[in-house]
Short mmCIF file of C-alpha atoms and ligand atoms in Angstrom, two decimals:
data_model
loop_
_atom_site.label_atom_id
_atom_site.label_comp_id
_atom_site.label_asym_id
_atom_site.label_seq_id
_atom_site.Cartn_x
_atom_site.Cartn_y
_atom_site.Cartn_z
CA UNK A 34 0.00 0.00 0.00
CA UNK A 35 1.75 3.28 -1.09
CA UNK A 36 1.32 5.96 1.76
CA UNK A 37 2.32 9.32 2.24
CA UNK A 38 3.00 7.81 5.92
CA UNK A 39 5.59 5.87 7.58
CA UNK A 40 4.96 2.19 7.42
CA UNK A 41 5.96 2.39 10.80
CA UNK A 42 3.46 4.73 11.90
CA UNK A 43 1.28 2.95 14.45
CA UNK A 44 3.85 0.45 15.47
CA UNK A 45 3.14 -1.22 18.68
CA UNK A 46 -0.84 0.07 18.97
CA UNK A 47 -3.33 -2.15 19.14
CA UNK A 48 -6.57 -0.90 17.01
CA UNK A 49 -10.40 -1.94 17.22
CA UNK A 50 -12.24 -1.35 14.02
CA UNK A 51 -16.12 -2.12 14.22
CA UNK A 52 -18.15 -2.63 11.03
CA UNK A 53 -14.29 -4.46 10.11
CA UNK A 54 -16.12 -7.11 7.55
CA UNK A 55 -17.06 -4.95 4.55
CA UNK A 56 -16.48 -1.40 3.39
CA UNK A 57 -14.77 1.41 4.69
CA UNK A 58 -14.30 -0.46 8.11
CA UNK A 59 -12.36 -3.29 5.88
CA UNK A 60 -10.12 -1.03 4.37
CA UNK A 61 -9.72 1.41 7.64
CA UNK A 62 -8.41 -2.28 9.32
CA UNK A 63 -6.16 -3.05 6.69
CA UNK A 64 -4.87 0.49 6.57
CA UNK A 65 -4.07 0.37 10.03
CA UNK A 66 -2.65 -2.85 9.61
CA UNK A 67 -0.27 -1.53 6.41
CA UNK A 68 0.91 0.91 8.80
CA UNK A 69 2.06 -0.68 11.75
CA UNK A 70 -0.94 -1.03 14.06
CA UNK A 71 -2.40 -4.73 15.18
CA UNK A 72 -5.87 -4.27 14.40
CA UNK A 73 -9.04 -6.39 16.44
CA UNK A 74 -11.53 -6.47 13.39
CA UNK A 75 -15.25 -6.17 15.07
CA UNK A 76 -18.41 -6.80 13.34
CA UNK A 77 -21.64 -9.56 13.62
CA UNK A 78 -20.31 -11.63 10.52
CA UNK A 79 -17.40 -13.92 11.27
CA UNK A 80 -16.87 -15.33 7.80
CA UNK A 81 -16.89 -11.83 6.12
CA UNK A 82 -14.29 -10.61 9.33
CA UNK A 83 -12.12 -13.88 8.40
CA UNK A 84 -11.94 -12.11 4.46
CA UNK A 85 -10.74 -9.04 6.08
CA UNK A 86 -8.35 -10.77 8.27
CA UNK A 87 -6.53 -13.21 5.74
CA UNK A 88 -6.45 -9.90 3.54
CA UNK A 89 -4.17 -8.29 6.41
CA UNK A 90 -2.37 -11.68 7.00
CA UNK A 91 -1.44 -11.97 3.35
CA UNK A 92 0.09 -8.62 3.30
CA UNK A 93 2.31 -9.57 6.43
CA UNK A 94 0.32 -7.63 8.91
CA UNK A 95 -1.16 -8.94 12.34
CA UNK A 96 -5.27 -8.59 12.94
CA UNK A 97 -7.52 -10.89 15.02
CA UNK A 98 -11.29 -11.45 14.19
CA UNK A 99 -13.66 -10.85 17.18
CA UNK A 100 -17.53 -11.06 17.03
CA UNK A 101 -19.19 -7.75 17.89
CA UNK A 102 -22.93 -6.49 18.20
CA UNK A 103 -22.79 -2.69 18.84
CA UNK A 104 -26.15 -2.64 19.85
CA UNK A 105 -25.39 -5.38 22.84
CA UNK A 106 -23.57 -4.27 25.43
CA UNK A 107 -22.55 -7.44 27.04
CA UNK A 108 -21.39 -8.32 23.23
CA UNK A 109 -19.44 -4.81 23.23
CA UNK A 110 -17.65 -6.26 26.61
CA UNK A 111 -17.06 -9.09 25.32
CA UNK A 112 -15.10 -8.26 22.51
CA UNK A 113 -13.01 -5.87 23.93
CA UNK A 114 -12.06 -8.45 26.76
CA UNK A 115 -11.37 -10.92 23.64
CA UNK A 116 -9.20 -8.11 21.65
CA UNK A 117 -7.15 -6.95 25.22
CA UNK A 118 -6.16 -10.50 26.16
CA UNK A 119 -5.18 -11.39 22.98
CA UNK A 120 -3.37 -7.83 21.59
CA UNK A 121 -3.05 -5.72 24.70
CA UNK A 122 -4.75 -2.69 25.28
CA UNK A 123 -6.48 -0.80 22.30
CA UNK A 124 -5.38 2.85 22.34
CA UNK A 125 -6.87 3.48 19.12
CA UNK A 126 -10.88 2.96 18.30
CA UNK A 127 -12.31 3.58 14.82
CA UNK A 128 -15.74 3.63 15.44
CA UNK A 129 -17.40 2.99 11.96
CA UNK A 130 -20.29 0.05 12.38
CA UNK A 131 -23.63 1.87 10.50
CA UNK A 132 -27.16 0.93 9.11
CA UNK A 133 -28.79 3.58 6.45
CA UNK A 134 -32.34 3.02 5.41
CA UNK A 135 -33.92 5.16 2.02
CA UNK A 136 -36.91 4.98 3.39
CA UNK A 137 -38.79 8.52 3.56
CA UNK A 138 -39.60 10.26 6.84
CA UNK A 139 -43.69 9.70 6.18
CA UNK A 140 -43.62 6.21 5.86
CA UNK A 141 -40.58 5.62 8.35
CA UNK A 142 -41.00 2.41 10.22
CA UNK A 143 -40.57 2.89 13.85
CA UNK A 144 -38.63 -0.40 14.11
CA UNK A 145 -36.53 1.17 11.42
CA UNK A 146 -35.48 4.85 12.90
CA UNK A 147 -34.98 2.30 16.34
CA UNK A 148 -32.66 0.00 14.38
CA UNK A 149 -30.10 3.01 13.17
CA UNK A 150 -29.92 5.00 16.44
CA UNK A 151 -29.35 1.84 18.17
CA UNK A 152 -26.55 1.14 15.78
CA UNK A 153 -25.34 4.83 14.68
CA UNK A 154 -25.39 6.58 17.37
CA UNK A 155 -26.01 4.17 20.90
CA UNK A 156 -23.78 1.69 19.21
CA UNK A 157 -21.19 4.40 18.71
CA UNK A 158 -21.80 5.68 22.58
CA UNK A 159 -21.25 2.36 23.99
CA UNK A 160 -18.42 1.69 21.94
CA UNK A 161 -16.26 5.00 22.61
CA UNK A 162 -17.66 4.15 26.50
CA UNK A 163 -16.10 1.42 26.72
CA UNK A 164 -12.73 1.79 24.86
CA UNK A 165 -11.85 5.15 27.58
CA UNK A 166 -13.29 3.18 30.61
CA UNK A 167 -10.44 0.46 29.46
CA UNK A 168 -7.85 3.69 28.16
CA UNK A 169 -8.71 5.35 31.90
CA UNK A 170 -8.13 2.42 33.76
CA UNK A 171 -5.13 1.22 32.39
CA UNK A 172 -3.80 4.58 32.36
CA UNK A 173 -2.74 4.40 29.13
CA UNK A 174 -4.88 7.06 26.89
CA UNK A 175 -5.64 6.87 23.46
CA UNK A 176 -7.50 8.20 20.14
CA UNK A 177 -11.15 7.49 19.33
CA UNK A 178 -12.48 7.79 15.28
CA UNK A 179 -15.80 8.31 15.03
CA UNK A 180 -17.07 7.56 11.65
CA UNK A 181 -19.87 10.13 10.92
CA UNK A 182 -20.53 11.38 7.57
CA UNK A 183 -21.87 14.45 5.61
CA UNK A 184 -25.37 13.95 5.69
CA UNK A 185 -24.45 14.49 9.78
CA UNK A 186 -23.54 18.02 8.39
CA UNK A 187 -26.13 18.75 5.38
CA UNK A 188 -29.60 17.45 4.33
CA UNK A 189 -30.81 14.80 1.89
CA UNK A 190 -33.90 13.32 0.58
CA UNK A 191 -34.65 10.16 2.24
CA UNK A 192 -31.94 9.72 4.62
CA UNK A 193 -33.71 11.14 8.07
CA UNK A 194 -33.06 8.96 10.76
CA UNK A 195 -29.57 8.02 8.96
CA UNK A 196 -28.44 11.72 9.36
CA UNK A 197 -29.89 12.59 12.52
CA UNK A 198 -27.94 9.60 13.85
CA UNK A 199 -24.73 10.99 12.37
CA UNK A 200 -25.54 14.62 13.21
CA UNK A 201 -25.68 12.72 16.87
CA UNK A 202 -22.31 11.53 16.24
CA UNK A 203 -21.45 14.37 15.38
CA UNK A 204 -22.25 16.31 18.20
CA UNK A 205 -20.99 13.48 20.73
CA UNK A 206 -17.42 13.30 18.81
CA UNK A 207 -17.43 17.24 20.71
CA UNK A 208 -18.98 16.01 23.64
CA UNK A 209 -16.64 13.47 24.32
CA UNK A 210 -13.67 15.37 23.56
CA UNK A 211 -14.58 17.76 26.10
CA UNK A 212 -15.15 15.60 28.77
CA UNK A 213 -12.36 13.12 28.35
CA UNK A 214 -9.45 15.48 26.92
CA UNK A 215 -8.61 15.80 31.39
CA UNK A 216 -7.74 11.75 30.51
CA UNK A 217 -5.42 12.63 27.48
CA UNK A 218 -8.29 10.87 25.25
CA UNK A 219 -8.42 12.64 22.05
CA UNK A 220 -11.91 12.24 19.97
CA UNK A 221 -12.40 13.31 16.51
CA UNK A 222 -14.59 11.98 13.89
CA UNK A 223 -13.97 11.76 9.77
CA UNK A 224 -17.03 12.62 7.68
CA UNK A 225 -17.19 10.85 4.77
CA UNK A 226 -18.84 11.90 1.35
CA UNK A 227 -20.17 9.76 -0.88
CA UNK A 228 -17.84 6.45 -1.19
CA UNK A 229 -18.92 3.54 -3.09
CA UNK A 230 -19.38 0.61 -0.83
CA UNK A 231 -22.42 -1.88 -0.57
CA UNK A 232 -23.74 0.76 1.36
CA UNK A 233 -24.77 3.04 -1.13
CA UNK A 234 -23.56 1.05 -4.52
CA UNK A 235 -26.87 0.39 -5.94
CA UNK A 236 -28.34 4.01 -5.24
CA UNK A 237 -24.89 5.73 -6.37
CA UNK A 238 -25.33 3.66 -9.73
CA UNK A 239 -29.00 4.95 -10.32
CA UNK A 240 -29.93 8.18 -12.31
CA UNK A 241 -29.87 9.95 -8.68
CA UNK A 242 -26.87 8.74 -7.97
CA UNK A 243 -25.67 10.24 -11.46
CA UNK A 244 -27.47 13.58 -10.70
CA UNK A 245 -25.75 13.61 -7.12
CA UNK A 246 -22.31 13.56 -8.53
CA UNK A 247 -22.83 17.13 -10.72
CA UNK A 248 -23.21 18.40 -7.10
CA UNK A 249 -20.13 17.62 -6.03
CA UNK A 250 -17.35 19.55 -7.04
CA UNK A 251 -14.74 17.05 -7.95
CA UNK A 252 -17.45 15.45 -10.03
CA UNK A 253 -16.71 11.74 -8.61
CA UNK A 254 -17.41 9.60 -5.47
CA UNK A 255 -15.10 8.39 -3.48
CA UNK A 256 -13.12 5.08 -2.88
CA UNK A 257 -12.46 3.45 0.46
CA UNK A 258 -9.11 4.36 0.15
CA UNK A 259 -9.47 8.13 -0.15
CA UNK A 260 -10.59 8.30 3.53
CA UNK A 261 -6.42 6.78 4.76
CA UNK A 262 -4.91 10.43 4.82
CA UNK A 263 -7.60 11.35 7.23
CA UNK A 264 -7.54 8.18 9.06
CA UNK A 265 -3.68 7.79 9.61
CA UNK A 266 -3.91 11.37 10.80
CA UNK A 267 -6.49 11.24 13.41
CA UNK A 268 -5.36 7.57 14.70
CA UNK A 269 -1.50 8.66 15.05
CA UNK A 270 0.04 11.54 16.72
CA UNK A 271 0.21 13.74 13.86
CA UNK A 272 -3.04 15.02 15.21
CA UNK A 273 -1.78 15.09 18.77
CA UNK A 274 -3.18 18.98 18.76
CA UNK A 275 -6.61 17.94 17.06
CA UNK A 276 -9.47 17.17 19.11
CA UNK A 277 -13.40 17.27 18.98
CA UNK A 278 -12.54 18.61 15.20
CA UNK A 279 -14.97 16.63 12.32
CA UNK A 280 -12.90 16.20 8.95
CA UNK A 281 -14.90 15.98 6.07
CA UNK A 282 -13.28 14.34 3.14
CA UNK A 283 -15.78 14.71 0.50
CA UNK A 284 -14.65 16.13 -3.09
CA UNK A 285 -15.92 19.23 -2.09
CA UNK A 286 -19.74 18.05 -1.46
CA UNK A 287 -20.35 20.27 1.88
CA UNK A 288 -19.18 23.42 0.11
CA UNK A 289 -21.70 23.08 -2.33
CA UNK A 290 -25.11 24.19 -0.87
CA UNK A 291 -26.99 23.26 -3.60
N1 NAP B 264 -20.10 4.64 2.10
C1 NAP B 264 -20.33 5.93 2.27
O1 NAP B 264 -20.54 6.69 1.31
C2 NAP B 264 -20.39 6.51 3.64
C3 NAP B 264 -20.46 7.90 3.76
C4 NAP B 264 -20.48 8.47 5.01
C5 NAP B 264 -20.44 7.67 6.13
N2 NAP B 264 -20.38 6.32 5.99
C6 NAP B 264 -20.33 5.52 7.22
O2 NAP B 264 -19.25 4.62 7.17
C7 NAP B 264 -19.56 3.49 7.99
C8 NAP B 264 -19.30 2.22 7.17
O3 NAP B 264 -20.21 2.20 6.10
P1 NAP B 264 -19.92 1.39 4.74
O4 NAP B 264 -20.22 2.30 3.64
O5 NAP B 264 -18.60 0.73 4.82
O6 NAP B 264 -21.10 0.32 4.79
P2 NAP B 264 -21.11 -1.28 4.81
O7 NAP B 264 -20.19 -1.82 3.77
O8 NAP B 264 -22.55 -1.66 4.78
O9 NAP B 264 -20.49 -1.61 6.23
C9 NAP B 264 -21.21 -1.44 7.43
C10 NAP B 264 -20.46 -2.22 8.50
O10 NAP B 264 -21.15 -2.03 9.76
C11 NAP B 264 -21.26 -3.29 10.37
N3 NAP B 264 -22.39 -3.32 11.28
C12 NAP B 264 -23.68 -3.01 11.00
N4 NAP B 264 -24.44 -3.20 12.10
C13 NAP B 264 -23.61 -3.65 13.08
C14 NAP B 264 -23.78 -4.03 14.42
N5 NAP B 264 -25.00 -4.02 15.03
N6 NAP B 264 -22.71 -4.42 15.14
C15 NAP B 264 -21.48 -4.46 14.57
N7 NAP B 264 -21.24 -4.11 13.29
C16 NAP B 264 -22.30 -3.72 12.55
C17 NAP B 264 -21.39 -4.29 9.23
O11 NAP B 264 -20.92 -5.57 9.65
P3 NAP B 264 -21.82 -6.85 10.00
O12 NAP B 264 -23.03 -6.80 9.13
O13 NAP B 264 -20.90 -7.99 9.72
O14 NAP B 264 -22.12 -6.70 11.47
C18 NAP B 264 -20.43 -3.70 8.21
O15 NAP B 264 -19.13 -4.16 8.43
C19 NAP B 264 -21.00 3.65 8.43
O16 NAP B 264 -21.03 4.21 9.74
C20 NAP B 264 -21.55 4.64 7.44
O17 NAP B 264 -22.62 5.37 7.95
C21 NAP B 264 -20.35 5.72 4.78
#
């Protein structure tokens, strides 16, 4: 993987990645990975986590696959307990599991809007939680990613409860860095644009998707792997001045308010 970053980087931290078996969370692993870090990759599926895991493997770094429901805290527990006996103690969280639903606000299932705050934005809480209760405890502080996104920032058809619950995100990434900065916890979140994963593929194929990319500026979505200069940044100390800030990395999207 070329990098504008040492391959060194993140040598001798132990990373969590949730939402680790497909997307951006895949690629944030194995970027971590490429860069030094040994990475605990979280999510519900194990066979998709093993994919992301052999992928790191292969490439000569060191990951572990560990089952993880964000929306069960004894699960959440679990899994860190799993990751810390077997790595050590994670100093750096990317906090990335997410749900999004098309669905419009008038015929919004309950069970639905439920279903993405309990993953977005509970699942998030009780993730970062957990990772400074350990950080605190051990004494040994640490960075926290949360994964948020530009619709936490802006406004799109279809999307409600999927952008309220990163707008939450949003506003807890300052929360938390407020609170916890007295414990040498830095907390920052990236907000993506559009990136093609399975996500959004479909849609971002369509004729909206096609009419969405004349709004952004750079006239293209983005790939997983545009999203590693602002990842290596906020998970290293390269950023050891940065906290509470949201990056958006987005072609350009937010600055047009069209
Ligand atoms: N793609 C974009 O354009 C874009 C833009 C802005 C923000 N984002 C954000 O980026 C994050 C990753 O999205 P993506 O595009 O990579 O989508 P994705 O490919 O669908 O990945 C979502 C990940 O979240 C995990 N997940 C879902 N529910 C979970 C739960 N209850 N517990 C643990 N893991 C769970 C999934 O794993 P399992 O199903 O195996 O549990 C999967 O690994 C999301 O927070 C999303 O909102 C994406």
């Amino acid at each position: 993987m070329t990098s504008f970053f040492r391959d060194d980087l993140l040598a001798d931290r132990v990373a969590l990645v949730t939402g680790a078996s497909s997307g951006l969370g895949r690629r944030f692993a194995e970027a971590l990975a490429a860069h030094g870090a040994t990475v605990a990759c979280c999510a519900r599926r194990p066979e998709k986590l093993a994919e992301t895991v052999n992928t790191i493997t292969a490439a000569g770094g060191q990951a572990l696959a560990v089952e993880m429901d964000v929306t069960d805290r004894d699960s959440v527990a679990d899994a860190f307990e799993t990751a810390d006996r077997a790595l050590g103690q994670v100093t750096i969280l990317i906090n990335n599991a997410g749900l999004a639903s098309t669905d419009r606000a008038i015929d919004l299932e309950p069970a639905v809007w439920d279903q993405i705050m309990a993953t977005n934005l509970t699942g998030a809480w009780t993730v970062a939680q957990r990772a400074a209760k350990d950080m605190i405890a051990a004494g040994r502080p640490g960075t926290i990613v949360n994964i948020a996104s530009v619709l936490g920032l802006r406004q799109s058809g279809g999307v409600m409860p999927y952008a309220v619950s990163k707008a939450g995100v949003v506003q807890m990434t300052r929360s938390l860095a407020l609170e916890w900065a007295r414990h040498g916890i830095r907390v920052n979140a990236i907000a993506p644009g559009y990136i093609e994963t399975d996500l959004n593929r479909e849609f971002l194929e369509s004729e909206g998707g096609q009419t969405l990319m004349k709004r952004i500026p750079q006239r293209r979505f983005g790939k997983p792997e545009d999203l590693d200069g602002a990842l290596l940044l906020l998970s290293s100390d390269a950023s050891d001045f940065m906290t509470g800030e949201v990056v958006a990395v987005d072609g350009g999207h937010l600055v047009n308010t069209l």
